[in-house]
Short mmCIF file of C-alpha atoms in Angstrom, two decimals:
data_model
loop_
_atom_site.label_atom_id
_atom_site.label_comp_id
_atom_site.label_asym_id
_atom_site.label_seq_id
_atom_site.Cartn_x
_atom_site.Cartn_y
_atom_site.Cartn_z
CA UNK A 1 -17.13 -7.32 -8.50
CA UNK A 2 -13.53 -6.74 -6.88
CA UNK A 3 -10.71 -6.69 -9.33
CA UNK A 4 -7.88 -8.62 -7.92
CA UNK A 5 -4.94 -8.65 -9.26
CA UNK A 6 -1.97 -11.19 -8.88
CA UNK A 7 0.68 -13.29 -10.96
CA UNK A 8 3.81 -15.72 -10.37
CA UNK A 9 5.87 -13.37 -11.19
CA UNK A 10 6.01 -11.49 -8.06
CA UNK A 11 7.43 -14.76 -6.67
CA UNK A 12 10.59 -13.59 -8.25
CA UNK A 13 11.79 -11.01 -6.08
CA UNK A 14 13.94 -13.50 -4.17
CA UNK A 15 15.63 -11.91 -0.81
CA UNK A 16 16.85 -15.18 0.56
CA UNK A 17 16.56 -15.65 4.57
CA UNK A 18 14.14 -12.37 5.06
CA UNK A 19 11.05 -11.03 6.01
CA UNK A 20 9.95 -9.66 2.81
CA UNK A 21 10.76 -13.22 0.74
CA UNK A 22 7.40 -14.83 -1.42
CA UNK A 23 7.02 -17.05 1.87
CA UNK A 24 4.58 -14.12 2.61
CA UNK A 25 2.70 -14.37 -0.47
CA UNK A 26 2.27 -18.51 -1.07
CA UNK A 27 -0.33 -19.01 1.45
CA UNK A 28 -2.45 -16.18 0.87
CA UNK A 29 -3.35 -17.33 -2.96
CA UNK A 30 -3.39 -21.32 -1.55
CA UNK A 31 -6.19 -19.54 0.92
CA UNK A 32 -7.99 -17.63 -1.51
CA UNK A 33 -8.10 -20.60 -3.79
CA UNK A 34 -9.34 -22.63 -1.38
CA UNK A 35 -12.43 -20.66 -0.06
CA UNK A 36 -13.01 -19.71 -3.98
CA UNK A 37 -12.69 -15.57 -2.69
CA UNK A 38 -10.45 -15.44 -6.42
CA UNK A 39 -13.01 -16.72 -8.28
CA UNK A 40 -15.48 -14.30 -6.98
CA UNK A 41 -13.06 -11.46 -8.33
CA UNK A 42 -12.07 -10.16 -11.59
CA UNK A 43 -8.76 -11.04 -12.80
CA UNK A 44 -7.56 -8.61 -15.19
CA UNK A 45 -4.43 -8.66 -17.13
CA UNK A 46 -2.27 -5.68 -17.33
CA UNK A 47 1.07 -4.03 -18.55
CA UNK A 48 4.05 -3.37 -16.51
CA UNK A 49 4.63 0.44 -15.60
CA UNK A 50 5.96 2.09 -18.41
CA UNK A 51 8.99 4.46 -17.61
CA UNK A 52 7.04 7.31 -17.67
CA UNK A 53 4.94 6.49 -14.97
CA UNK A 54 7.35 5.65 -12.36
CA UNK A 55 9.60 8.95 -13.25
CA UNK A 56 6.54 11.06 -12.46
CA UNK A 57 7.02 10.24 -8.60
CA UNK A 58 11.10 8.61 -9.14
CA UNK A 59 13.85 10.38 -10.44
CA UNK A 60 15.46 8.87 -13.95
CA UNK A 61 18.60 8.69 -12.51
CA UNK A 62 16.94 6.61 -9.76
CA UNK A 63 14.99 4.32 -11.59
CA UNK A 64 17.96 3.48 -14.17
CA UNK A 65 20.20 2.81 -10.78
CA UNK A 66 17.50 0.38 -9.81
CA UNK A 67 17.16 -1.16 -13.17
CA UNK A 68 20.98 -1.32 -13.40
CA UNK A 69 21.51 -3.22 -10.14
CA UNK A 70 19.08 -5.52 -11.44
CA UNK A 71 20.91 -6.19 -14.34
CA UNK A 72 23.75 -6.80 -12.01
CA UNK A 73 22.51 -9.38 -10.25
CA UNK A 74 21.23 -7.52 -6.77
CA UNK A 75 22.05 -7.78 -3.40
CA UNK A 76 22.12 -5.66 -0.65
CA UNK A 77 20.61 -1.81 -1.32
CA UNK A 78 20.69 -0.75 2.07
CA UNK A 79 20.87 -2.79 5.57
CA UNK A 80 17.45 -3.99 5.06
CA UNK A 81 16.88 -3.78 0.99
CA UNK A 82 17.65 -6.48 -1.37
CA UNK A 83 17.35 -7.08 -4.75
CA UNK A 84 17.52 -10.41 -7.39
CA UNK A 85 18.18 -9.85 -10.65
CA UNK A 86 14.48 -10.20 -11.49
CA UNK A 87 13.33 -7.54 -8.68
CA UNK A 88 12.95 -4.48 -10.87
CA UNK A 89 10.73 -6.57 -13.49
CA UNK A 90 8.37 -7.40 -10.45
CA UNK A 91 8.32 -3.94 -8.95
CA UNK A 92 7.68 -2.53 -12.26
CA UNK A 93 4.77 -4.92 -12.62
CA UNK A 94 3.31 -4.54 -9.28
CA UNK A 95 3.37 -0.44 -10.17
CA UNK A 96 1.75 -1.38 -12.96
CA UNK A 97 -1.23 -3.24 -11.65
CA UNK A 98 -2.40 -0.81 -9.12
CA UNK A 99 -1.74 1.96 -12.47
CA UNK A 100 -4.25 -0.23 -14.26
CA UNK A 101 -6.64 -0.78 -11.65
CA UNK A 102 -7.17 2.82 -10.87
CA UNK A 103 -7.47 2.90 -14.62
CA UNK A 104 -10.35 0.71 -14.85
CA UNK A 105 -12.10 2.19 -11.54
CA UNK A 106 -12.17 5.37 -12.66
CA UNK A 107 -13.99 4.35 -15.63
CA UNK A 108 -16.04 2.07 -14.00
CA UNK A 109 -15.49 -1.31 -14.87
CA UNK A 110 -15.60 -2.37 -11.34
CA UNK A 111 -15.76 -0.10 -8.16
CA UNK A 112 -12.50 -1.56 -6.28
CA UNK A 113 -9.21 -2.90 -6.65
CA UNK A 114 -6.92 -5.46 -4.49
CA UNK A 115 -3.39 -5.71 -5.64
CA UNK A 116 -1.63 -8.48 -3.96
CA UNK A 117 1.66 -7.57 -4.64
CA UNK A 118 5.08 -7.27 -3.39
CA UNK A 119 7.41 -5.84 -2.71
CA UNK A 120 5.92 -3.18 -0.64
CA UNK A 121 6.45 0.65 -1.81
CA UNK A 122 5.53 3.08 0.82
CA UNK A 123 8.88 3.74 2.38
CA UNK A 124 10.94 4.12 -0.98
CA UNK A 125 11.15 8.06 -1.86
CA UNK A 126 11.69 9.88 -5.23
CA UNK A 127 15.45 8.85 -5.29
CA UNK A 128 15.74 6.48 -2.53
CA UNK A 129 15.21 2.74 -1.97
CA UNK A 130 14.17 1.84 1.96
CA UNK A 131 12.21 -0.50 4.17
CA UNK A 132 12.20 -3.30 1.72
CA UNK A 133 10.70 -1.22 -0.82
CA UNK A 134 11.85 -0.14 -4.32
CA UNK A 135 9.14 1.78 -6.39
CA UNK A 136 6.24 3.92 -4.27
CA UNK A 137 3.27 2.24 -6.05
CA UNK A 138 0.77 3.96 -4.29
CA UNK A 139 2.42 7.37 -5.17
CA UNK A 140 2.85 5.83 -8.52
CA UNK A 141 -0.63 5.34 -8.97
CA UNK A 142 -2.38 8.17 -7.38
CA UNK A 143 -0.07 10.59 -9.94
CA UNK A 144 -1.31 8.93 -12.65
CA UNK A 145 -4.86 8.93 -11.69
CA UNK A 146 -4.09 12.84 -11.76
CA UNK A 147 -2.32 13.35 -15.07
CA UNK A 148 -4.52 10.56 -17.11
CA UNK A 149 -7.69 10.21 -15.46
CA UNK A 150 -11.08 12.70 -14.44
CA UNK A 151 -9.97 12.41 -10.83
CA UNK A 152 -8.68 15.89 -9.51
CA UNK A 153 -7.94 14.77 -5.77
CA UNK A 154 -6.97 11.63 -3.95
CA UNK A 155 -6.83 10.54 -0.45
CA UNK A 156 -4.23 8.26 0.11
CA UNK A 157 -4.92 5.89 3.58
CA UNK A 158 -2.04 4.09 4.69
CA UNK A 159 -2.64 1.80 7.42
CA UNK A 160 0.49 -0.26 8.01
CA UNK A 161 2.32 -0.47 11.13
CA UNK A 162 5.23 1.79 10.10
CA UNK A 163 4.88 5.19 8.62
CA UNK A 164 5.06 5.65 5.01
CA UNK A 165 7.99 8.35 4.94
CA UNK A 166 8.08 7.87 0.90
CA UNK A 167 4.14 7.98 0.16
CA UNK A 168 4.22 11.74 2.54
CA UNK A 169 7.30 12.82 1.07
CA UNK A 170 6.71 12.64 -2.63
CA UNK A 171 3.19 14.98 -1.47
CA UNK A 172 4.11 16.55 1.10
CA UNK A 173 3.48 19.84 -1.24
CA UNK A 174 1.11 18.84 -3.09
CA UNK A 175 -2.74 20.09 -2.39
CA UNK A 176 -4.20 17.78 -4.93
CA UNK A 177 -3.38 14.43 -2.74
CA UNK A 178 -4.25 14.35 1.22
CA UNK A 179 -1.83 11.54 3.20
CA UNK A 180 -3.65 9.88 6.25
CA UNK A 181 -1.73 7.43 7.69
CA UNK A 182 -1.96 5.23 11.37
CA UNK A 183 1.22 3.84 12.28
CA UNK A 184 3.18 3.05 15.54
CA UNK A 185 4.95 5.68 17.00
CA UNK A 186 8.78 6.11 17.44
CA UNK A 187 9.31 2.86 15.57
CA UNK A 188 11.31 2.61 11.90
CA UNK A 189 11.51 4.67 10.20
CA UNK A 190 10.99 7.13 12.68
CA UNK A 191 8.72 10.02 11.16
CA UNK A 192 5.00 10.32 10.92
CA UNK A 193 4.78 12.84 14.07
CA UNK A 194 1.44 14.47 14.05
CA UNK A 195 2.94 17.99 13.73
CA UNK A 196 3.89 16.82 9.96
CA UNK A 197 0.92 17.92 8.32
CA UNK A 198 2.19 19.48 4.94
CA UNK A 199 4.41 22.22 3.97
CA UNK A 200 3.00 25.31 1.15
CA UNK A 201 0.33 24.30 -0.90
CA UNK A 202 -0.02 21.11 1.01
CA UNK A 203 -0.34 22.64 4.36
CA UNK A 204 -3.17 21.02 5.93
CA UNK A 205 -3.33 17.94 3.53
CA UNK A 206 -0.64 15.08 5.54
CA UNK A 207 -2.37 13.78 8.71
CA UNK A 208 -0.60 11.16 10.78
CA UNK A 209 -2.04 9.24 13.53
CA UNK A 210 0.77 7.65 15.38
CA UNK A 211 0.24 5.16 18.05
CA UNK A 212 2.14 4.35 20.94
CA UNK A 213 2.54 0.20 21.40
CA UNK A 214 0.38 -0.77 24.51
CA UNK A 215 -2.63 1.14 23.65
CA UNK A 216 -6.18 -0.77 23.81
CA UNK A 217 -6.57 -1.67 20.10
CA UNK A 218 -10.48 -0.67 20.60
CA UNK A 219 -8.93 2.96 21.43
CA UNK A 220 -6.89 3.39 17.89
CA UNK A 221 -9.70 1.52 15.84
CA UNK A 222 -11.44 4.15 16.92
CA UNK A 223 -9.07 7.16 16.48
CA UNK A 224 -8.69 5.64 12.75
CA UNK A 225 -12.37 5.85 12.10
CA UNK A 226 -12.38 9.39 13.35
CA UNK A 227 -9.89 10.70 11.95
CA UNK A 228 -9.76 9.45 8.21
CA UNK A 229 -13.38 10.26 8.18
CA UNK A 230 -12.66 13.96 9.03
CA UNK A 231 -9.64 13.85 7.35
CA UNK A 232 -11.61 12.63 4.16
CA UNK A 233 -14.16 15.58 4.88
CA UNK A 234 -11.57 18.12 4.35
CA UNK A 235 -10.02 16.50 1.53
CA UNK A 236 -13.45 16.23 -0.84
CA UNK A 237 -11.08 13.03 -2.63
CA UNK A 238 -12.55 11.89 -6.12
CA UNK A 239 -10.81 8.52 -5.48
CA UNK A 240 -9.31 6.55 -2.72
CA UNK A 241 -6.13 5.20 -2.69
CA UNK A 242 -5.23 2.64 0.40
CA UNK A 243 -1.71 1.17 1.36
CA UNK A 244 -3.05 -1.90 3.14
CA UNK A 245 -0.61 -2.84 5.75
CA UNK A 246 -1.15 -5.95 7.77
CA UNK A 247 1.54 -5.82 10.13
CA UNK A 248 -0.24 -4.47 12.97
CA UNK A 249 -1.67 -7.85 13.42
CA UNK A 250 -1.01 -9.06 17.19
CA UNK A 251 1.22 -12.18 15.34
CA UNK A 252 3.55 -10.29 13.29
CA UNK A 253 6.78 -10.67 13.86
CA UNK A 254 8.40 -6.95 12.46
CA UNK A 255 5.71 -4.74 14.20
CA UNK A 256 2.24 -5.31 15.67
CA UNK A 257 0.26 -2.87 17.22
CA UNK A 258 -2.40 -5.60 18.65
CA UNK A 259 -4.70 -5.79 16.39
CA UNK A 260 -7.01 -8.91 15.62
CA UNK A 261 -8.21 -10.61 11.98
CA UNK A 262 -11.76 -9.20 12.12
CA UNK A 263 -10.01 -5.53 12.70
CA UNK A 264 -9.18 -5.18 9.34
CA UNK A 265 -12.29 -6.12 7.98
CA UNK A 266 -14.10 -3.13 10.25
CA UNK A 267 -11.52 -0.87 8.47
CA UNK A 268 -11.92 -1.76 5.37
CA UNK A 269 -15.79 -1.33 6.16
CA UNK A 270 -14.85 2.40 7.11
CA UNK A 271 -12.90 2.73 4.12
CA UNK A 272 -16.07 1.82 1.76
CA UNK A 273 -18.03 3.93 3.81
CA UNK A 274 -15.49 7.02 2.82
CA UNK A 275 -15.32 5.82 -0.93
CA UNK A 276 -19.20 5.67 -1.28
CA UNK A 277 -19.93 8.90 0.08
CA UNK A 278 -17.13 10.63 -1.13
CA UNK A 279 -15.36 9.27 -4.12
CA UNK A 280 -18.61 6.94 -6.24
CA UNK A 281 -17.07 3.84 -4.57
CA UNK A 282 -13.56 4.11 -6.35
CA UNK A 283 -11.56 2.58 -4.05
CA UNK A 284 -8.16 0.58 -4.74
CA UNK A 285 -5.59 -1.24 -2.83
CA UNK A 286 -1.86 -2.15 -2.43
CA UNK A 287 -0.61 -4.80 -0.31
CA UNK A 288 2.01 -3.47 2.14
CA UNK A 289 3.21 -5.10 5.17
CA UNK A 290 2.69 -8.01 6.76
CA UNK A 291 4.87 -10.39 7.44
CA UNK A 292 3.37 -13.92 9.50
CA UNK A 293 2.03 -15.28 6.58
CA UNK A 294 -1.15 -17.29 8.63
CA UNK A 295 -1.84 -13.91 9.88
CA UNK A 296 -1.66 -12.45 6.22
CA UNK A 297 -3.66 -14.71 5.07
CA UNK A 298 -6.54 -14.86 7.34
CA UNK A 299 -6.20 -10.56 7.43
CA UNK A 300 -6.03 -10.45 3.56
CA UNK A 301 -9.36 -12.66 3.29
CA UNK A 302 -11.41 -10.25 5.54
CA UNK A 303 -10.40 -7.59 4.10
CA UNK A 304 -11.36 -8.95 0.71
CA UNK A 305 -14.51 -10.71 1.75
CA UNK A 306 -15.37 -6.75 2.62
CA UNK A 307 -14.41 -5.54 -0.59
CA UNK A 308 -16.57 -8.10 -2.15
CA UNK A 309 -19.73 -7.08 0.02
CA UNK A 310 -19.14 -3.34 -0.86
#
């Protein structure tokens, strides 16, 4: 059984008249609901993050500044970040869940996780807030599936339609966690060129597979199956980390790189395939991107419906 984990609460992170606003997020429970995929999960309860987990990828001083503008009342971080005064409760939370679902994988309660969650986290950094996100749960995550858990390397597969600058930064040096993402090319925030590939001890562990808008979607499917399988070769992960991304969906509005519903269900397929022959099936995801909510929805539901066949 797939855990899947969601609650009200990250309704709260209210951004008024934007992309990222829970408009995203209504119709994809309604649609799960509806075709009973959430009753074919486990829904597990959880804690929010505790401080110490987010300052092992954050900075203190950052994560008080969030907390504090919070307390404030919000409003504009950056030209494209805002916050309500409930926003850092919600991020915290949604750091929490995907903490407590690689918790419970690596133990074995279930073999994979789906945290539908928001806000996204792959663009914020250590000590910066960016691309609508606030805390890096992914990096959040996959550190504490290295300090607290058996696991002694992770593969983290980010496939949304922007590079995750945060996710590569916070590892960029760091041998024990390999960074494979697919992304299109010189769009926001404009890194992920495939020279980046790790600096010291992490030489040889980023991998980026940008892609330039126009090119046959059958063509970069295929490049992504390629190259996260290699990539997952080298890496020998003990668990799988994914920051699902639906925005290159053909109907999204902020990106799009072409790609149709059923795609995502052939790469979460190729994702199983890497977790089952590399990892014992431990395999968890984060909900990125993705920002036409009818696309969302029908995208999240393959992708689960996959998870759920695994």
């Amino acid at each position: 059984m797939t855990l899947l984990y969601y609650d009200p609460l990250f309704m709260e992170h209210q951004t008024g008249d934007h992309p990222e606003s829970p408009k995203r997020l209504l119709p994809v429970t309604r649609h799960l609901s509806f075709v009973g995929l959430d009753a074919m999960c486990s829904r597990p309860s959880w804690e929010p993050a505790t401080r110490e987990q987010l300052e092992a990828v954050h900075t203190a001083e950052y994560v008080d500044r969030i907390e504090q503008f919070a307390a404030s009342g919000g409003g504009w971080l950056d030209e494209d970040t805002r916050m309500s005064h409930r926003s850092f409760d919600v991020a915290q939370s949604a750091s929490g869940a995907f903490c407590d679902a690689v918790t419970r994988v690596m133990r074995g309660e279930d073999t994979n996780a789906f945290c539908l969650s928001r806000p996204p986290g792959h663009h914020a950094t250590s000590e910066q807030a960016m691309g609508f996100c606030l805390f890096n749960h992914a990096a959040v995550a996959a550190r504490w599936a290295l300090d607290s858990t058996s696991c002694k390397r992770v593969l983290i597969v980010d496939f949304d339609v922007h590079h995750g600058n945060g996710t590569q930064d916070i590892f960029y040096e760091d041998p024990a966690v390999g960074y494979f993402s697919i992304h299109r090319s010189d769009f926001y925030p404009q890194s992920g060129h495939a020279e980046e590939t790790g600096h010291g001890a992490g030489q040889g562990t980023t991998l980026n597979v940008p892609v330039a808008r126009g090119t046959n979607r059958e063509v970069q499917l295929e490049r992504f199956r390629q190259g996260v399988e290699q990539f997952a070769e080298h890496m020998q992960p003990d668990l799988l980390v994914v920051s699902a991304g639906f925005d290159g969906h053909q109907d999204d509005p902020v990106g799009s790189l072409g790609w149709h519903t059923q795609d995502y269900a052939m790469i979460a397929k190729v994702l199983i395939g890497i977790a089952k022959q590399h990892c014992g099936n431990k395999l968890v995801s984060v909900l990125e991107g993705g920002y036409n909510p009818e696309a969302l929805s029908d995208s999240v539901t393959v992708y689960l419906e996959s998870m759920l066949d695994a």
